CSV table of C-alpha atoms in Angstrom, one decimal:
chain,number,residue,atom,x,y,z
A,38,UNK,CA,138.9,146.8,25.4
A,39,UNK,CA,138.2,144.9,27.7
A,40,UNK,CA,135.3,144.6,30.5
A,41,UNK,CA,135.2,146.2,33.9
A,42,UNK,CA,132.9,146.0,36.5
A,43,UNK,CA,131.2,149.6,35.9
A,44,UNK,CA,130.6,148.0,32.5
A,45,UNK,CA,126.6,148.6,31.4
A,46,UNK,CA,124.5,146.3,28.9
A,47,UNK,CA,123.9,148.1,25.8
A,48,UNK,CA,120.8,147.1,23.3
A,49,UNK,CA,121.3,145.5,20.3
A,50,UNK,CA,118.1,145.6,17.5
A,51,UNK,CA,118.2,142.5,16.2
A,52,UNK,CA,115.5,142.3,14.6
A,53,UNK,CA,114.1,145.9,14.4
A,54,UNK,CA,110.1,146.5,13.0
A,55,UNK,CA,110.0,149.1,12.4
A,56,UNK,CA,108.7,150.3,16.0
A,57,UNK,CA,109.5,153.2,18.3
A,58,UNK,CA,112.5,151.0,19.6
A,59,UNK,CA,112.8,152.0,23.6
A,60,UNK,CA,110.6,154.7,23.9
A,61,UNK,CA,109.1,153.4,27.3
A,62,UNK,CA,110.0,153.8,30.4
A,63,UNK,CA,109.8,151.0,33.6
A,64,UNK,CA,106.4,153.0,34.4
A,65,UNK,CA,104.5,153.4,30.7
A,66,UNK,CA,105.9,149.9,29.9
A,67,UNK,CA,103.3,148.9,33.9
A,68,UNK,CA,100.7,151.0,32.5
A,69,UNK,CA,100.2,148.9,29.4
A,70,UNK,CA,99.7,145.3,31.2
A,71,UNK,CA,97.9,148.0,34.2
A,72,UNK,CA,94.9,149.9,31.6
A,73,UNK,CA,94.1,146.6,29.7
A,74,UNK,CA,93.7,145.5,33.0
A,75,UNK,CA,90.9,147.9,34.0
A,76,UNK,CA,91.8,147.9,37.7
A,77,UNK,CA,88.7,150.5,37.6
A,78,UNK,CA,86.8,148.7,35.7
A,79,UNK,CA,86.5,145.2,37.6
A,80,UNK,CA,85.3,147.4,41.0
A,81,UNK,CA,82.7,149.3,39.3
A,82,UNK,CA,81.3,146.3,36.6
A,83,UNK,CA,82.8,143.0,37.2
A,84,UNK,CA,83.2,142.6,41.2
A,85,UNK,CA,79.3,142.7,41.4
A,86,UNK,CA,79.4,140.2,38.8
A,87,UNK,CA,81.0,138.2,41.0
A,88,UNK,CA,79.4,139.0,43.8
A,89,UNK,CA,75.5,137.6,42.0
A,90,UNK,CA,77.3,133.8,42.1
A,91,UNK,CA,80.2,133.9,45.3
A,92,UNK,CA,77.5,136.0,47.8
A,93,UNK,CA,80.6,135.8,50.6
A,94,UNK,CA,82.6,134.4,49.0
A,95,UNK,CA,83.2,137.2,46.6
A,96,UNK,CA,86.7,138.1,47.8
A,97,UNK,CA,87.9,134.1,47.8
A,98,UNK,CA,87.5,133.9,44.4
A,99,UNK,CA,89.2,136.7,43.8
A,100,UNK,CA,92.3,135.3,45.8
A,101,UNK,CA,91.9,132.0,44.2
A,102,UNK,CA,91.9,133.4,41.1
A,103,UNK,CA,94.9,135.9,42.0
A,104,UNK,CA,96.6,132.6,42.7
A,105,UNK,CA,95.2,130.9,39.2
A,106,UNK,CA,96.9,134.6,37.9
A,107,UNK,CA,100.1,134.5,39.7
A,108,UNK,CA,101.1,131.2,38.8
A,109,UNK,CA,100.9,131.8,34.7
A,110,UNK,CA,102.7,135.6,35.9
A,111,UNK,CA,106.1,134.2,36.7
A,112,UNK,CA,105.6,131.4,33.6
A,113,UNK,CA,105.5,134.1,31.6
A,114,UNK,CA,107.8,136.9,33.1
A,115,UNK,CA,110.5,133.6,33.4
A,116,UNK,CA,110.5,134.0,29.5
A,117,UNK,CA,110.2,137.5,29.1
A,118,UNK,CA,114.4,137.2,30.9
A,119,UNK,CA,114.8,136.1,27.8
A,120,UNK,CA,113.1,137.6,24.6
A,121,UNK,CA,111.2,140.7,23.7
A,122,UNK,CA,108.9,140.5,20.3
A,123,UNK,CA,106.1,142.7,19.5
A,124,UNK,CA,104.5,138.9,19.8
A,125,UNK,CA,103.8,139.0,23.0
A,126,UNK,CA,103.2,135.8,24.0
A,127,UNK,CA,102.4,134.6,20.5
A,128,UNK,CA,106.5,134.5,19.7
A,129,UNK,CA,107.4,132.2,23.1
A,130,UNK,CA,105.0,129.3,21.9
A,131,UNK,CA,106.5,129.6,18.6
A,132,UNK,CA,109.7,129.5,20.3
A,133,UNK,CA,108.7,125.6,21.0
A,134,UNK,CA,106.1,124.7,20.0
A,135,UNK,CA,104.9,122.7,16.8
A,136,UNK,CA,103.9,125.4,14.0
A,137,UNK,CA,99.3,124.6,14.4
A,138,UNK,CA,99.9,125.3,18.2
A,139,UNK,CA,102.1,128.1,17.6
A,140,UNK,CA,99.5,130.1,15.1
A,141,UNK,CA,96.6,128.9,17.6
A,142,UNK,CA,98.2,130.5,20.4
A,143,UNK,CA,98.1,133.8,17.4
A,144,UNK,CA,94.3,133.3,16.5
A,145,UNK,CA,94.1,133.4,20.4
A,146,UNK,CA,95.8,135.4,21.1
A,147,UNK,CA,94.3,138.4,18.1
A,148,UNK,CA,90.5,137.5,19.9
A,149,UNK,CA,91.6,137.5,23.5
A,150,UNK,CA,92.6,141.5,23.6
A,151,UNK,CA,89.6,142.2,20.0
A,152,UNK,CA,87.4,140.8,22.8
A,153,UNK,CA,88.5,142.8,26.2
A,154,UNK,CA,88.2,145.8,24.0
A,155,UNK,CA,84.7,145.4,23.1
A,156,UNK,CA,84.2,144.3,26.6
A,157,UNK,CA,85.1,147.1,27.5
A,158,UNK,CA,83.6,149.5,25.6
A,159,UNK,CA,80.0,147.9,26.6
A,160,UNK,CA,81.9,149.4,29.4
A,161,UNK,CA,82.2,152.5,28.8
A,162,UNK,CA,78.6,152.9,26.9
A,163,UNK,CA,77.2,152.6,30.4
A,164,UNK,CA,79.0,153.9,32.3
A,165,UNK,CA,78.8,157.0,30.0
A,166,UNK,CA,74.8,157.1,30.2
A,167,UNK,CA,75.3,156.5,33.7
A,168,UNK,CA,77.0,160.4,33.2
A,169,UNK,CA,75.3,161.5,31.1
A,170,UNK,CA,72.5,161.0,33.3
A,171,UNK,CA,73.6,162.5,36.5
A,172,UNK,CA,74.9,165.6,35.0
A,173,UNK,CA,72.5,166.2,32.3
A,174,UNK,CA,69.6,163.7,32.3
A,175,UNK,CA,69.3,162.5,29.4
A,176,UNK,CA,71.8,159.5,27.5
A,177,UNK,CA,73.4,159.5,24.0
A,178,UNK,CA,72.2,156.1,21.6
A,179,UNK,CA,75.1,152.9,22.2
A,180,UNK,CA,76.0,152.7,18.4
A,181,UNK,CA,77.4,156.4,18.5
A,182,UNK,CA,79.0,156.1,21.9
A,183,UNK,CA,81.4,153.0,20.8
A,184,UNK,CA,82.3,154.6,18.3
A,185,UNK,CA,83.0,157.6,19.9
A,186,UNK,CA,84.9,155.5,22.2
A,187,UNK,CA,86.9,152.9,19.7
A,188,UNK,CA,87.6,155.9,17.0
A,189,UNK,CA,89.3,158.0,20.0
A,190,UNK,CA,91.6,155.1,21.4
A,191,UNK,CA,92.0,154.3,17.3
A,192,UNK,CA,93.1,158.0,16.8
A,193,UNK,CA,95.8,157.7,19.9
A,194,UNK,CA,97.4,154.2,18.8
A,195,UNK,CA,97.8,155.6,15.4
A,196,UNK,CA,99.6,158.6,16.9
A,197,UNK,CA,102.2,158.5,19.2
A,198,UNK,CA,102.6,154.2,22.0
A,199,UNK,CA,103.8,156.6,24.3
A,200,UNK,CA,101.5,159.5,24.1
A,201,UNK,CA,98.5,156.4,24.9
A,202,UNK,CA,101.3,155.1,27.3
A,203,UNK,CA,101.3,158.4,29.8
A,204,UNK,CA,97.7,159.1,28.7
A,205,UNK,CA,96.8,155.1,30.6
A,206,UNK,CA,98.8,155.5,33.6
A,207,UNK,CA,97.7,158.8,34.4
A,208,UNK,CA,93.9,157.9,34.2
A,209,UNK,CA,94.3,154.7,36.0
A,210,UNK,CA,96.5,156.0,38.6
A,211,UNK,CA,93.4,158.7,39.2
A,212,UNK,CA,91.0,156.6,39.6
A,213,UNK,CA,92.7,154.3,41.7
A,214,UNK,CA,93.4,156.7,43.7
A,215,UNK,CA,89.3,158.1,44.1
A,216,UNK,CA,88.3,154.5,44.3
A,217,UNK,CA,90.0,153.6,47.7
A,218,UNK,CA,89.5,156.5,48.8
A,219,UNK,CA,86.1,155.7,48.9
A,220,UNK,CA,87.1,152.6,50.2
A,221,UNK,CA,88.9,154.0,52.9
A,222,UNK,CA,86.2,155.2,54.4
A,223,UNK,CA,84.1,153.0,54.2
A,224,UNK,CA,86.6,150.7,56.4
A,225,UNK,CA,86.7,153.8,58.2
A,226,UNK,CA,83.1,153.6,58.6
A,227,UNK,CA,82.7,150.4,59.4
A,228,UNK,CA,85.4,150.1,62.3
A,229,UNK,CA,88.7,148.2,62.4
A,230,UNK,CA,87.0,144.5,62.6
A,231,UNK,CA,86.5,141.9,59.8
A,232,UNK,CA,83.2,141.3,58.6
A,233,UNK,CA,81.9,137.7,60.2
A,234,UNK,CA,79.5,136.9,57.2
A,235,UNK,CA,82.3,137.0,54.8
A,236,UNK,CA,85.5,135.3,56.4
A,237,UNK,CA,82.7,132.3,57.4
A,238,UNK,CA,81.6,132.1,53.9
A,239,UNK,CA,78.1,132.5,55.2
A,240,UNK,CA,75.4,131.7,52.7
A,241,UNK,CA,78.2,131.0,50.2
A,242,UNK,CA,78.7,127.1,48.0
A,243,UNK,CA,81.7,126.1,46.7
A,244,UNK,CA,79.7,125.8,43.0
A,245,UNK,CA,79.2,129.4,43.6
A,246,UNK,CA,82.8,129.8,44.4
A,247,UNK,CA,83.2,128.0,41.5
A,248,UNK,CA,81.8,129.7,38.8
A,249,UNK,CA,83.1,133.4,41.0
A,250,UNK,CA,86.4,132.3,40.0
A,251,UNK,CA,85.3,132.5,35.9
A,252,UNK,CA,84.2,135.5,36.2
A,253,UNK,CA,87.3,137.5,38.6
A,254,UNK,CA,89.7,136.5,36.0
A,255,UNK,CA,88.4,138.2,33.7
A,256,UNK,CA,89.4,141.3,35.8
A,257,UNK,CA,93.0,139.3,36.0
A,258,UNK,CA,93.7,138.2,31.5
A,259,UNK,CA,95.9,141.4,30.5
A,260,UNK,CA,98.2,141.5,33.6
A,261,UNK,CA,100.7,139.8,30.7
A,262,UNK,CA,100.1,143.0,27.5
A,263,UNK,CA,103.3,144.5,29.3
A,264,UNK,CA,105.3,142.3,27.2
A,265,UNK,CA,103.2,143.3,24.0
A,266,UNK,CA,106.0,146.3,23.7
A,267,UNK,CA,109.4,144.1,23.2
A,268,UNK,CA,111.1,146.8,21.3
A,269,UNK,CA,109.9,150.0,22.4
A,270,UNK,CA,110.3,149.5,25.8
A,271,UNK,CA,113.4,150.7,28.0
A,272,UNK,CA,115.6,147.1,28.9
A,273,UNK,CA,112.6,144.7,28.5
A,274,UNK,CA,114.2,142.2,29.3
A,275,UNK,CA,114.1,143.1,33.0
A,276,UNK,CA,111.4,146.2,32.8
A,277,UNK,CA,109.3,143.7,30.8
A,278,UNK,CA,109.5,140.5,33.6
A,279,UNK,CA,109.2,143.3,36.8
A,280,UNK,CA,105.2,144.5,34.1
A,281,UNK,CA,104.1,141.0,34.3
A,282,UNK,CA,104.5,140.3,38.1
A,283,UNK,CA,103.5,143.3,39.8
A,284,UNK,CA,100.7,144.3,38.0
A,285,UNK,CA,99.5,141.1,38.3
A,286,UNK,CA,100.0,141.0,42.1
A,287,UNK,CA,99.0,145.3,42.8
A,288,UNK,CA,95.8,144.1,41.1
A,289,UNK,CA,95.3,141.0,42.8
A,290,UNK,CA,95.8,142.9,46.8
A,291,UNK,CA,93.6,145.3,45.5
A,292,UNK,CA,91.1,143.2,43.5
A,293,UNK,CA,90.2,141.6,47.0
A,294,UNK,CA,90.0,144.3,49.2
A,295,UNK,CA,87.2,145.8,47.1
A,296,UNK,CA,85.3,143.1,45.9
A,297,UNK,CA,85.8,142.3,50.0
A,298,UNK,CA,84.4,145.8,50.6
A,299,UNK,CA,82.4,146.3,48.4
A,300,UNK,CA,79.8,143.7,49.6
A,301,UNK,CA,80.7,145.2,54.0
A,302,UNK,CA,79.7,148.5,52.4
A,303,UNK,CA,76.6,147.8,49.9
A,304,UNK,CA,73.6,149.2,51.7
A,305,UNK,CA,70.9,147.2,51.6
A,306,UNK,CA,68.4,149.6,51.0
A,307,UNK,CA,70.2,149.9,48.2
A,308,UNK,CA,69.4,146.8,46.8
A,309,UNK,CA,71.6,144.3,45.9
A,310,UNK,CA,75.0,145.0,45.1
A,311,UNK,CA,74.5,143.2,40.8
A,312,UNK,CA,71.8,144.7,40.6
A,313,UNK,CA,73.1,148.4,40.4
A,314,UNK,CA,74.3,150.0,37.9
A,315,UNK,CA,76.7,152.4,39.8
A,316,UNK,CA,77.9,150.5,42.5
A,317,UNK,CA,81.5,153.0,43.4
A,318,UNK,CA,79.0,155.6,43.6
A,319,UNK,CA,76.3,154.0,46.1
A,320,UNK,CA,79.4,152.4,47.9
A,321,UNK,CA,80.2,157.0,48.1
A,322,UNK,CA,77.3,157.7,49.3
A,323,UNK,CA,76.8,155.2,52.0
A,324,UNK,CA,80.4,155.7,53.0
A,325,UNK,CA,79.0,159.8,53.5
A,326,UNK,CA,80.8,161.1,50.8
A,327,UNK,CA,77.9,161.6,48.0
A,328,UNK,CA,79.5,164.0,46.1
A,329,UNK,CA,82.5,161.0,45.0
A,330,UNK,CA,80.1,159.3,43.4
A,331,UNK,CA,79.6,161.1,40.2
A,332,UNK,CA,83.7,161.3,39.9
A,333,UNK,CA,83.7,157.8,40.1
A,334,UNK,CA,81.6,157.1,38.0
A,335,UNK,CA,83.2,159.4,35.1
A,336,UNK,CA,86.7,158.2,36.5
A,337,UNK,CA,84.9,154.2,35.7
A,338,UNK,CA,84.0,155.9,32.2
A,339,UNK,CA,87.0,157.2,31.3
A,340,UNK,CA,89.2,154.3,32.6
A,341,UNK,CA,86.9,152.4,29.9
A,342,UNK,CA,87.9,153.9,27.3
A,343,UNK,CA,91.9,154.1,28.1
A,344,UNK,CA,91.4,149.8,28.5
A,345,UNK,CA,89.7,149.6,25.9
A,346,UNK,CA,92.5,151.7,23.8
A,347,UNK,CA,95.5,149.4,26.0
A,348,UNK,CA,93.6,146.7,24.0
A,349,UNK,CA,93.9,148.1,20.8
A,350,UNK,CA,97.7,148.7,21.1
A,351,UNK,CA,99.0,145.2,22.9
A,352,UNK,CA,96.3,143.1,19.1
A,353,UNK,CA,97.8,145.5,17.0
A,354,UNK,CA,100.8,144.4,18.2
A,355,UNK,CA,100.2,141.4,17.9
A,356,UNK,CA,98.9,141.3,14.2
A,357,UNK,CA,102.1,142.4,13.0
A,358,UNK,CA,104.1,139.7,14.8
A,359,UNK,CA,101.3,137.7,13.0
A,360,UNK,CA,102.4,139.3,9.3
A,361,UNK,CA,105.7,139.0,9.9
A,362,UNK,CA,105.3,135.0,9.5
A,363,UNK,CA,102.9,135.3,7.1
A,364,UNK,CA,99.9,134.9,9.2
A,365,UNK,CA,97.8,137.5,8.1
A,366,UNK,CA,98.3,139.7,4.9
A,367,UNK,CA,101.8,142.0,4.9
A,368,UNK,CA,100.2,145.2,5.3
A,369,UNK,CA,99.3,144.6,8.2
A,370,UNK,CA,104.1,144.5,8.9
A,371,UNK,CA,104.1,148.0,8.3
A,372,UNK,CA,104.4,150.8,10.6
A,373,UNK,CA,104.4,154.7,10.1
A,374,UNK,CA,107.5,156.5,8.4
A,375,UNK,CA,106.7,159.6,11.3
A,376,UNK,CA,104.8,157.7,14.0
A,377,UNK,CA,106.5,154.6,14.5
A,378,UNK,CA,103.4,152.5,15.2
A,379,UNK,CA,101.6,149.7,13.1
A,380,UNK,CA,99.1,151.9,12.1
A,381,UNK,CA,97.6,149.6,8.9
A,382,UNK,CA,96.8,147.3,12.3
A,383,UNK,CA,95.6,149.5,14.5
A,384,UNK,CA,93.7,149.9,11.9
A,385,UNK,CA,92.5,146.8,11.2
A,386,UNK,CA,92.4,145.5,14.6
A,387,UNK,CA,90.6,148.8,16.4
A,388,UNK,CA,87.7,148.1,13.6
A,389,UNK,CA,87.2,144.7,14.5
A,390,UNK,CA,86.8,145.7,18.0
A,391,UNK,CA,83.6,148.4,17.1
A,392,UNK,CA,82.4,145.5,15.2
A,393,UNK,CA,81.0,143.3,18.3
A,394,UNK,CA,79.9,146.3,20.6
A,395,UNK,CA,77.6,147.7,17.3
A,396,UNK,CA,76.7,144.8,16.4
A,397,UNK,CA,75.2,144.0,19.9
A,398,UNK,CA,73.8,147.0,19.9
A,399,UNK,CA,72.2,147.0,17.0
A,400,UNK,CA,70.5,143.7,19.0
A,401,UNK,CA,69.6,146.2,21.6
A,402,UNK,CA,71.8,144.6,24.4
A,403,UNK,CA,72.8,146.7,27.0
A,404,UNK,CA,76.2,147.9,27.8
A,405,UNK,CA,76.7,146.3,30.9
A,406,UNK,CA,75.4,142.6,29.2
A,407,UNK,CA,78.0,143.5,26.2
A,408,UNK,CA,80.6,143.8,28.9
A,409,UNK,CA,79.7,140.5,30.2
A,410,UNK,CA,79.2,138.4,27.5
A,411,UNK,CA,82.2,139.4,25.4
A,412,UNK,CA,84.2,139.6,28.3
A,413,UNK,CA,83.3,135.9,28.8
A,414,UNK,CA,84.3,135.2,25.2
A,415,UNK,CA,88.3,137.4,25.7
A,416,UNK,CA,88.5,134.6,29.0
A,417,UNK,CA,88.2,131.7,26.4
A,418,UNK,CA,91.0,133.4,24.4
A,419,UNK,CA,93.4,133.8,27.2
A,420,UNK,CA,93.5,131.3,29.0
A,421,UNK,CA,94.0,129.0,25.7
A,422,UNK,CA,97.4,130.9,24.9
A,423,UNK,CA,98.2,131.2,28.7
A,424,UNK,CA,98.5,127.2,29.0
A,425,UNK,CA,100.2,127.2,25.7
A,426,UNK,CA,102.4,129.1,27.4
A,427,UNK,CA,102.7,126.8,30.1
A,428,UNK,CA,103.7,123.8,27.8
A,429,UNK,CA,106.2,126.0,26.0
A,430,UNK,CA,108.2,127.2,29.5
A,431,UNK,CA,109.1,124.0,30.0
A,432,UNK,CA,109.8,122.5,25.9
A,433,UNK,CA,111.8,125.8,25.6
A,434,UNK,CA,113.3,125.6,28.8
A,435,UNK,CA,115.0,121.8,28.2
A,436,UNK,CA,116.3,122.6,25.1
A,437,UNK,CA,118.5,125.0,26.8
A,438,UNK,CA,119.5,123.1,29.8
A,439,UNK,CA,118.5,125.4,31.7
A,440,UNK,CA,114.8,123.1,33.4
A,441,UNK,CA,114.9,123.0,36.7
A,442,UNK,CA,112.9,120.7,39.0
A,443,UNK,CA,111.2,124.0,40.2
A,444,UNK,CA,110.0,125.4,36.4
A,445,UNK,CA,108.9,121.9,35.7
A,446,UNK,CA,106.7,122.1,38.8
A,447,UNK,CA,105.0,125.5,38.3
A,448,UNK,CA,104.2,125.2,35.0
A,449,UNK,CA,102.2,121.9,35.9
A,450,UNK,CA,100.4,124.0,38.4
A,451,UNK,CA,99.5,126.9,35.5
A,452,UNK,CA,98.7,124.4,33.3
A,453,UNK,CA,96.2,122.6,35.6
A,454,UNK,CA,94.9,126.4,37.2
A,455,UNK,CA,94.2,126.8,33.7
A,456,UNK,CA,92.4,123.1,33.4
A,457,UNK,CA,90.4,124.0,36.1
A,458,UNK,CA,89.5,127.2,35.1
A,459,UNK,CA,88.3,126.5,31.7
A,460,UNK,CA,86.0,123.9,33.4
A,461,UNK,CA,84.7,126.2,35.3
A,462,UNK,CA,83.1,128.1,32.8
A,463,UNK,CA,81.9,124.2,30.9
A,464,UNK,CA,80.1,123.4,34.4
A,465,UNK,CA,77.4,124.3,35.0
A,466,UNK,CA,76.3,125.1,31.7
A,467,UNK,CA,75.6,129.0,32.0
A,468,UNK,CA,72.6,129.8,31.0
A,469,UNK,CA,72.2,131.3,27.2
A,470,UNK,CA,73.7,132.8,25.2
A,471,UNK,CA,77.2,132.6,26.8
A,472,UNK,CA,76.3,128.5,26.8
A,473,UNK,CA,77.3,128.5,22.4
A,474,UNK,CA,80.1,131.1,23.3
A,475,UNK,CA,82.2,127.9,23.8
A,476,UNK,CA,81.2,126.8,20.5
A,477,UNK,CA,81.3,130.0,18.9
A,478,UNK,CA,85.3,130.1,19.9
A,479,UNK,CA,86.0,126.5,19.2
A,480,UNK,CA,84.9,127.5,15.4
A,481,UNK,CA,87.2,130.3,15.5
A,482,UNK,CA,89.9,128.4,16.5
A,483,UNK,CA,89.2,125.6,13.5
A,484,UNK,CA,89.1,128.3,11.3
A,485,UNK,CA,92.1,129.2,12.2
A,486,UNK,CA,94.4,126.1,12.1
A,487,UNK,CA,92.2,125.5,8.7
A,488,UNK,CA,94.0,129.3,7.3
A,489,UNK,CA,97.0,127.5,8.6
A,490,UNK,CA,96.5,124.1,7.6
A,491,UNK,CA,95.8,125.9,4.3
A,492,UNK,CA,98.9,128.4,3.8
A,493,UNK,CA,101.5,125.8,4.5
A,494,UNK,CA,100.6,124.1,1.4
A,495,UNK,CA,101.2,127.1,-0.7
A,496,UNK,CA,98.0,128.8,-0.1
A,497,UNK,CA,97.7,132.4,1.9
A,498,UNK,CA,99.1,135.8,1.9
A,499,UNK,CA,103.2,134.0,1.2
A,500,UNK,CA,103.9,130.1,-0.6
A,501,UNK,CA,104.9,129.4,3.7
A,502,UNK,CA,104.3,131.0,7.0
A,503,UNK,CA,107.7,131.8,8.4
A,504,UNK,CA,108.7,129.9,10.9
A,505,UNK,CA,110.1,132.2,14.0
A,506,UNK,CA,113.5,132.3,14.9
A,507,UNK,CA,113.4,129.6,18.0
A,508,UNK,CA,113.1,133.2,20.8
A,509,UNK,CA,113.3,135.7,18.9
A,510,UNK,CA,113.9,138.6,20.0
A,511,UNK,CA,113.1,142.6,19.3
A,512,UNK,CA,116.6,143.3,22.1
A,513,UNK,CA,119.7,141.8,23.2
A,514,UNK,CA,122.2,142.3,25.7
A,515,UNK,CA,125.5,142.5,25.1
A,516,UNK,CA,128.8,143.6,27.5
A,517,UNK,CA,131.3,146.6,26.2
A,518,UNK,CA,133.6,144.8,24.9
């Protein structure tokens, strides 16, 4: 049959991974990236951390972080237009870089998602006790809260990816809507004028802004996690690139507005923004809507859970792809017969996510500090993976004879941006124990490299690593003939 202009592309599965094929629409695919970023988490916990170093330059730190993120989003989206698989950024690097660097990207991405999940579990611990204190006047020990949050996330991720995605999008939409309402009320109360202290960067030092950019980057990490839904998204070669760019752009604008408004409206009588246990609740009271404060705290608590769920969902799919390529035990590649989810990988990544907050809680570390420390560790993983993807993009397009000067410029700018962000995490040297995190991360990567070397010599779970087929795609579009 001859092709007609009205012919629509059909979707052909090649190869299948046993996941729920094309179960998620564009909004649900976008929800995966948005929920992993956790827009509600940033005004509640990350913006105050950035303010502690950047002060009146907090909005500028977020603007620069958004610029770095958009560069990487364009790189990721360019890859996502050609390939869709559960392996996400790991699959992209495997297609063009030496196998060892592909292995590094896999282990770094897995740690990034697991550590982010641990971080927001710490945020859940903090806000759960804020909510319990506001409504009932008591608190609950951190360990039971951490186990509860991750266990529920595991149960949902184990059961159904569609339920998981819908739950995440509803939670984030409701939370962001309430926070946006408070921001509008704050801006209305202060009148339609710019804050001269912020735009003149009064009292701001570049070193503080640079460190603030590093902290602000944690608000954006996970923007690419929609790429882990390559087999489960409808029309993935279209919906996933859009989701990647939309999540970076929309969340970035929200974060800039949030940082500007929080610094503008936070009352001096309540102390400093970075010292507040519940800054959004304080801001709601200052805006004349104290009753919204508890609802915002509830929204922040639930959003932390949604982010934990998104991280377990993404990490499990990366682990599944690693198992398919021989980097993890074959059992991790199995999918549930009825639920079509990587159930064993969900259990493993969920347990790993639970270990960090539970272990730190045993050392009497509070939820806010868990959020800060493990979030910083996750950032190292994302920076490494993003840089490797930016290096792989021109190499892949060169092999496909599609390389152009704009792509070279984009990849170069993206790598430089990640190098600058990484440099900001190392100097000035942060206070202990965060000064040990780079060494911990390097030791982790070294273990991954040693594992790769042993495996390539016939050890490990397979006699040799199954090299991923260049740009292996879970879906390929074909024209109706």
